[in-house]
mmCIF file of C-alpha atoms in Angstrom:
data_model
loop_
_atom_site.group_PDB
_atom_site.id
_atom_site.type_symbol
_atom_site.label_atom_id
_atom_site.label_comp_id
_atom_site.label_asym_id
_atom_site.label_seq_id
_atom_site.Cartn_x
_atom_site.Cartn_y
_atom_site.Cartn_z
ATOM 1 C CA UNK A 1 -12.740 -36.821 -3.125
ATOM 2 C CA UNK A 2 -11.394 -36.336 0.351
ATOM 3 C CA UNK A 3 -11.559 -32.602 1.625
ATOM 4 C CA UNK A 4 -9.062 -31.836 4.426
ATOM 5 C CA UNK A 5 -9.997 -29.148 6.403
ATOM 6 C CA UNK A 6 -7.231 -27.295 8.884
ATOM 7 C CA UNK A 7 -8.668 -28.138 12.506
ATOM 8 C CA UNK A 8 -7.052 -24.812 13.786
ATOM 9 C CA UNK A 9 -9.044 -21.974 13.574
ATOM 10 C CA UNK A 10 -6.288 -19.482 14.310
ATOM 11 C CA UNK A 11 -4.693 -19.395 10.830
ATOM 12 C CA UNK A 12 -6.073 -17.417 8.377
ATOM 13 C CA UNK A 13 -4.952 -16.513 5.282
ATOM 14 C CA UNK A 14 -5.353 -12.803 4.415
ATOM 15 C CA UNK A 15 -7.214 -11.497 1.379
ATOM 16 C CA UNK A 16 -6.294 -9.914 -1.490
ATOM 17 C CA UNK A 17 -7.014 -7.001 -0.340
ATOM 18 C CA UNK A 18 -5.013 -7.529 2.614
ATOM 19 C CA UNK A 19 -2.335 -8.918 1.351
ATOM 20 C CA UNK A 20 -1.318 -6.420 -1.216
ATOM 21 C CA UNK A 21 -2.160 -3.616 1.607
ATOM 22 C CA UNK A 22 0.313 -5.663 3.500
ATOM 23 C CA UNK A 23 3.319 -5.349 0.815
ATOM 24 C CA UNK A 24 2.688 -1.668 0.759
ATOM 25 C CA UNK A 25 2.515 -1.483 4.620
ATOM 26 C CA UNK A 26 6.458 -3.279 4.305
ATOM 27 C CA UNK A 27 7.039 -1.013 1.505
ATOM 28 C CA UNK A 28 6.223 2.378 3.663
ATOM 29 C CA UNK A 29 9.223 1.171 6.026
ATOM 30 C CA UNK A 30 11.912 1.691 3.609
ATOM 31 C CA UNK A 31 10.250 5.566 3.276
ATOM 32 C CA UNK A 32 12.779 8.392 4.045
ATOM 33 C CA UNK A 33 10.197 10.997 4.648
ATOM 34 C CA UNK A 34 9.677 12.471 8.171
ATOM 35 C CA UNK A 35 6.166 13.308 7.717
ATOM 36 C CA UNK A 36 4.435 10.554 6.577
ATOM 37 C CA UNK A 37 6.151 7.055 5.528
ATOM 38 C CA UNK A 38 3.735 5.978 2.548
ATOM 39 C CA UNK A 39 3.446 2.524 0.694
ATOM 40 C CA UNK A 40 2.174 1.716 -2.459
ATOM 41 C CA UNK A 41 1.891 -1.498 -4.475
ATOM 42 C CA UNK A 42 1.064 -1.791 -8.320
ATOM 43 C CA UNK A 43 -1.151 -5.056 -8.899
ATOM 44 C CA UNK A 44 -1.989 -6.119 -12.302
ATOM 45 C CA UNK A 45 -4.026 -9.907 -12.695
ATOM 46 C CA UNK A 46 -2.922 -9.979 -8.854
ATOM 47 C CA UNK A 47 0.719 -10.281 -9.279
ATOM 48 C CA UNK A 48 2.829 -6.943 -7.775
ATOM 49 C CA UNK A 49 4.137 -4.905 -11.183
ATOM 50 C CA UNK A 50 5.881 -2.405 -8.727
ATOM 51 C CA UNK A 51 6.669 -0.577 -5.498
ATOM 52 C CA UNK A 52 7.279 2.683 -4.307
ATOM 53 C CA UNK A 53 7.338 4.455 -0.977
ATOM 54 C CA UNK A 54 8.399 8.603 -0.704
ATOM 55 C CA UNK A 55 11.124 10.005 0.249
ATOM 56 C CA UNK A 56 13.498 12.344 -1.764
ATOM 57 C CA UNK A 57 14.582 12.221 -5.284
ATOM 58 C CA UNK A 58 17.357 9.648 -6.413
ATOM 59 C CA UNK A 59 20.728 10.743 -5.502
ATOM 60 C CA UNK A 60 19.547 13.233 -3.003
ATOM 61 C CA UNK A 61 20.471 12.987 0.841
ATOM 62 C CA UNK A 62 17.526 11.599 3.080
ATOM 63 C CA UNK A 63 15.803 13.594 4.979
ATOM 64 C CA UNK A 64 15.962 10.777 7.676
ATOM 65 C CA UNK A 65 19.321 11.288 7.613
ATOM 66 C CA UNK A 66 20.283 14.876 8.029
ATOM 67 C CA UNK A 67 17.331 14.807 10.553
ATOM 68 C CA UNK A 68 15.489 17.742 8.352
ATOM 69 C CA UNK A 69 13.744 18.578 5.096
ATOM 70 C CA UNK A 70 15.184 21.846 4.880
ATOM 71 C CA UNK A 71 17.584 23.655 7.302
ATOM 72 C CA UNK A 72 15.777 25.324 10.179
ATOM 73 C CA UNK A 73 12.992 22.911 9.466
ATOM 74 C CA UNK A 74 12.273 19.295 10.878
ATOM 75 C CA UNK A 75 10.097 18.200 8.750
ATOM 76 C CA UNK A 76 7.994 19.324 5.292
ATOM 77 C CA UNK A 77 4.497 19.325 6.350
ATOM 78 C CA UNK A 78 5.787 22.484 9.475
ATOM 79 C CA UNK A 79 5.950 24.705 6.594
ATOM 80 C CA UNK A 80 3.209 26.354 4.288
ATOM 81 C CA UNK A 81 5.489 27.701 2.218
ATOM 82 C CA UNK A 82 7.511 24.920 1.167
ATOM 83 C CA UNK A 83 6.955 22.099 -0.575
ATOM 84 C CA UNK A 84 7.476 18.701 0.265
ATOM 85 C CA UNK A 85 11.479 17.151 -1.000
ATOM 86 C CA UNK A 86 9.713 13.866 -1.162
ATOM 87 C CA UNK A 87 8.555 12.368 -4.428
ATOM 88 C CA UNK A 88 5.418 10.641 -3.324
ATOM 89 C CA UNK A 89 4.848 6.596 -2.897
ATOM 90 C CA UNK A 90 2.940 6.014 -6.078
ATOM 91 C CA UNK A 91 4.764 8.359 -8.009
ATOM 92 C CA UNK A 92 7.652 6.297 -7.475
ATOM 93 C CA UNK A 93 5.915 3.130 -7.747
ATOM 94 C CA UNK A 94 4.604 4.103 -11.378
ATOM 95 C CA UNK A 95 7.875 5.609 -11.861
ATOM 96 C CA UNK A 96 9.449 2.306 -11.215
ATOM 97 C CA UNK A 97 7.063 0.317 -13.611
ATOM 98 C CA UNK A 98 8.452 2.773 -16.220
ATOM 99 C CA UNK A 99 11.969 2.599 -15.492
ATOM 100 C CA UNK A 100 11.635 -0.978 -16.066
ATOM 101 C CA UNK A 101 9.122 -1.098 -18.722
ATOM 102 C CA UNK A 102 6.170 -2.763 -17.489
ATOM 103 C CA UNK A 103 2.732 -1.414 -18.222
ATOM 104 C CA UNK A 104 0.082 -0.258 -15.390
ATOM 105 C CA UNK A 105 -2.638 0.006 -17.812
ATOM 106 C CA UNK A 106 -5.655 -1.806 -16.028
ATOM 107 C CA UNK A 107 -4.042 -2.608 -13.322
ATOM 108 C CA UNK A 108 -4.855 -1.372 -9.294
ATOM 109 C CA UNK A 109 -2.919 0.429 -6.127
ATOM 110 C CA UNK A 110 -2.526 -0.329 -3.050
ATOM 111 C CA UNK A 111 -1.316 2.852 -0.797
ATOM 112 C CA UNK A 112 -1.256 2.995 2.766
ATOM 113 C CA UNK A 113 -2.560 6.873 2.517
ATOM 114 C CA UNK A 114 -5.169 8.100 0.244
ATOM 115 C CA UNK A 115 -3.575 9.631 -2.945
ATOM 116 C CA UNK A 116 -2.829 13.259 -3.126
ATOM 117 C CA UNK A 117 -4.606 15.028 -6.471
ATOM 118 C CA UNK A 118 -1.142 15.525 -8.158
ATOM 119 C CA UNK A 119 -0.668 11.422 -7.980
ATOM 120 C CA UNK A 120 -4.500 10.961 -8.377
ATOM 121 C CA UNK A 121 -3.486 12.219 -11.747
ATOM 122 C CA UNK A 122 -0.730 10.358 -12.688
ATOM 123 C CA UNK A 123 -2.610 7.297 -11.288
ATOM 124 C CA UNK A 124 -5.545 8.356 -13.827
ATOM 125 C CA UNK A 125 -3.171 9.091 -16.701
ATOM 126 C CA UNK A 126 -0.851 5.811 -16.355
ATOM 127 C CA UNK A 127 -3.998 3.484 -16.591
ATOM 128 C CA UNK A 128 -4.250 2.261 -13.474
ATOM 129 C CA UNK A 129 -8.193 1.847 -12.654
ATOM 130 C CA UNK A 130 -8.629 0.835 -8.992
ATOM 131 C CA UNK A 131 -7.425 2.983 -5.976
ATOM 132 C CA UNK A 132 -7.251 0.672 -2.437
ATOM 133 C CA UNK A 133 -6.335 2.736 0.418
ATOM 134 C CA UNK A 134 -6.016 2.696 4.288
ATOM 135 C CA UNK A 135 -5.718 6.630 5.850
ATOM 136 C CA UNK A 136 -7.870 9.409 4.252
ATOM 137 C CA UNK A 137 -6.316 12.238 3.437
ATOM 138 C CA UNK A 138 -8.227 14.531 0.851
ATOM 139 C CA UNK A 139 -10.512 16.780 2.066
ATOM 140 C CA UNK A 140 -13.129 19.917 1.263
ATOM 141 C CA UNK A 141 -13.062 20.627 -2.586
ATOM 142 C CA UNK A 142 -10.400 18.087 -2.914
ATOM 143 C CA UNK A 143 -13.003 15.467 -2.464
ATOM 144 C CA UNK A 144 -14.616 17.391 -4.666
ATOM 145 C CA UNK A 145 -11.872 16.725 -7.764
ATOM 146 C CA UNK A 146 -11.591 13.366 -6.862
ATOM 147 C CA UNK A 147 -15.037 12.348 -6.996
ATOM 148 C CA UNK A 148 -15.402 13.831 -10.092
ATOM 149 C CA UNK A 149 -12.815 11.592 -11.499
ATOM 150 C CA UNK A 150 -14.463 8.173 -10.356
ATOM 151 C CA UNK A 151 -18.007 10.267 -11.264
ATOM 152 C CA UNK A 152 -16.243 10.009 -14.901
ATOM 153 C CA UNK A 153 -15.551 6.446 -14.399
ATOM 154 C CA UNK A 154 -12.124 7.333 -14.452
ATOM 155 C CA UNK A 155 -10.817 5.740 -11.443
ATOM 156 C CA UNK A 156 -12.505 3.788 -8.729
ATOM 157 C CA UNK A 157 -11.490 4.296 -4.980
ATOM 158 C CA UNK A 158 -12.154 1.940 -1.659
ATOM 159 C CA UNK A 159 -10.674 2.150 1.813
ATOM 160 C CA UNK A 160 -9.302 -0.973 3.081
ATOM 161 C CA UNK A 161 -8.354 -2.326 6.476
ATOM 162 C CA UNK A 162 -6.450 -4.983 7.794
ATOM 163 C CA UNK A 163 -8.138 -7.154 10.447
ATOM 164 C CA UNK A 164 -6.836 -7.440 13.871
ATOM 165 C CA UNK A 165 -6.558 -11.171 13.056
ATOM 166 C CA UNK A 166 -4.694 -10.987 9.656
ATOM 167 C CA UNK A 167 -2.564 -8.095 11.932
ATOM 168 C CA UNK A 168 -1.645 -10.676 14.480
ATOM 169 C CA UNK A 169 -0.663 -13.145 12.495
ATOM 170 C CA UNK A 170 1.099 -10.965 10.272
ATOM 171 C CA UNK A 171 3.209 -9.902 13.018
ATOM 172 C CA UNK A 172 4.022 -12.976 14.189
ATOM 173 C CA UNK A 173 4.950 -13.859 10.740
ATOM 174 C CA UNK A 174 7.811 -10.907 10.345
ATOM 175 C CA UNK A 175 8.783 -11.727 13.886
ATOM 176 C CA UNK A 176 9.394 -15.487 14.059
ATOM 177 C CA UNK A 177 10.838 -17.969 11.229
ATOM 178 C CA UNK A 178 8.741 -18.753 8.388
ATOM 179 C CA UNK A 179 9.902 -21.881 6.829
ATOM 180 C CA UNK A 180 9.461 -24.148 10.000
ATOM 181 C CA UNK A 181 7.027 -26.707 9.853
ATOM 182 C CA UNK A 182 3.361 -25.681 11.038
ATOM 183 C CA UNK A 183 1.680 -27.693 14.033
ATOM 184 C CA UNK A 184 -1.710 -27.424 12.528
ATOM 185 C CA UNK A 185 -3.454 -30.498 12.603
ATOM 186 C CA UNK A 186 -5.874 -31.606 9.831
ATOM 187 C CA UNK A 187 -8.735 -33.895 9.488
ATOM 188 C CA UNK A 188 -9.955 -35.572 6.641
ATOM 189 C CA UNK A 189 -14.146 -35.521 6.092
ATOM 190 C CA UNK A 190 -15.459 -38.306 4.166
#
């Protein structure tokens, strides 16, 4: 058997774990949210189940596009009175798995922020074992609560990153064709 082997180096293809981190990377661009734009991706048997990025509810106005949250205030997290218009990333993602009735039980997430306790929760309670994640965001006693969880074997968390290589290329992908033939040259070892 003849084993071809790509002579350049400079293509690589991204992980798993990159790859889904990726997809929620491109899904965090379609968030409405002024704070934070958040991705997630739902993997089951490493094919996506769903989406989701935050922003407000269905039917209500952006708050990209009226510039605010709330009148008098340009964005949710200035306030620490008021809570956030946006329903967050996973939250939508798992909603959207149950709009369209497809099961997250046993399957993973991939969100570009660490998960908030409320949507640690509904993680926990929709089945979904694995938590892959980019930006921390829980701290003090909320670490706390969600160690407990993956004390319990409830849930299992790791933070991911992206390589500067997979980056690159990645970049180039989204900013060049796609479908054009490759110039990589192969050779075969005997």
């Amino acid at each position: 058997m003849q084993d071809i082997s790509p002579i350049d180096e400079r293509y690589q293809r991204p992980t798993w774990d990159e790859y889904f981190l990726m997809l929620a990377k491109l899904a965090a661009t379609r968030s409405t949210c002024l704070a934070f734009p958040v991705g997630a991706v739902i993997v089951k048997n490493k094919q996506v189940v769903a989406t989701g990025y935050n922003g407000s509810p269905s039917g209500s106005a952006h708050c990209t596009t009226q510039g605010y949250c709330y009148p008098g205030l340009s964005s949710c997290d200035a306030s620490k009175t008021l809570p956030s218009r946006a329903v967050h990333a996973e939250a939508n993602a798992i909603a959207q798995a149950a709009k369209y009735g497809t099961s997250t039980d046993g399957a993973s997430i991939y969100v570009t922020l660490e998960p908030c306790l409320s949507c640690l929760k509904l993680i926990i309670s929709a089945g979904i074992k694995e938590v892959f994640y980019e930006t921390s965001f829980n701290s003090g006693e909320k670490v706390l609560v969600r160690d407990s969880f993956v004390n319990e074997g409830l849930v299992t968390f790791k933070q991911i990153q992206l390589s500067e290589v997979i980056a690159q290329q990645a970049a180039q992908f989204l900013l060049n064709p796609t479908s054009v033939a490759r110039t990589v040259r192969c050779v075969q070892k005997l």
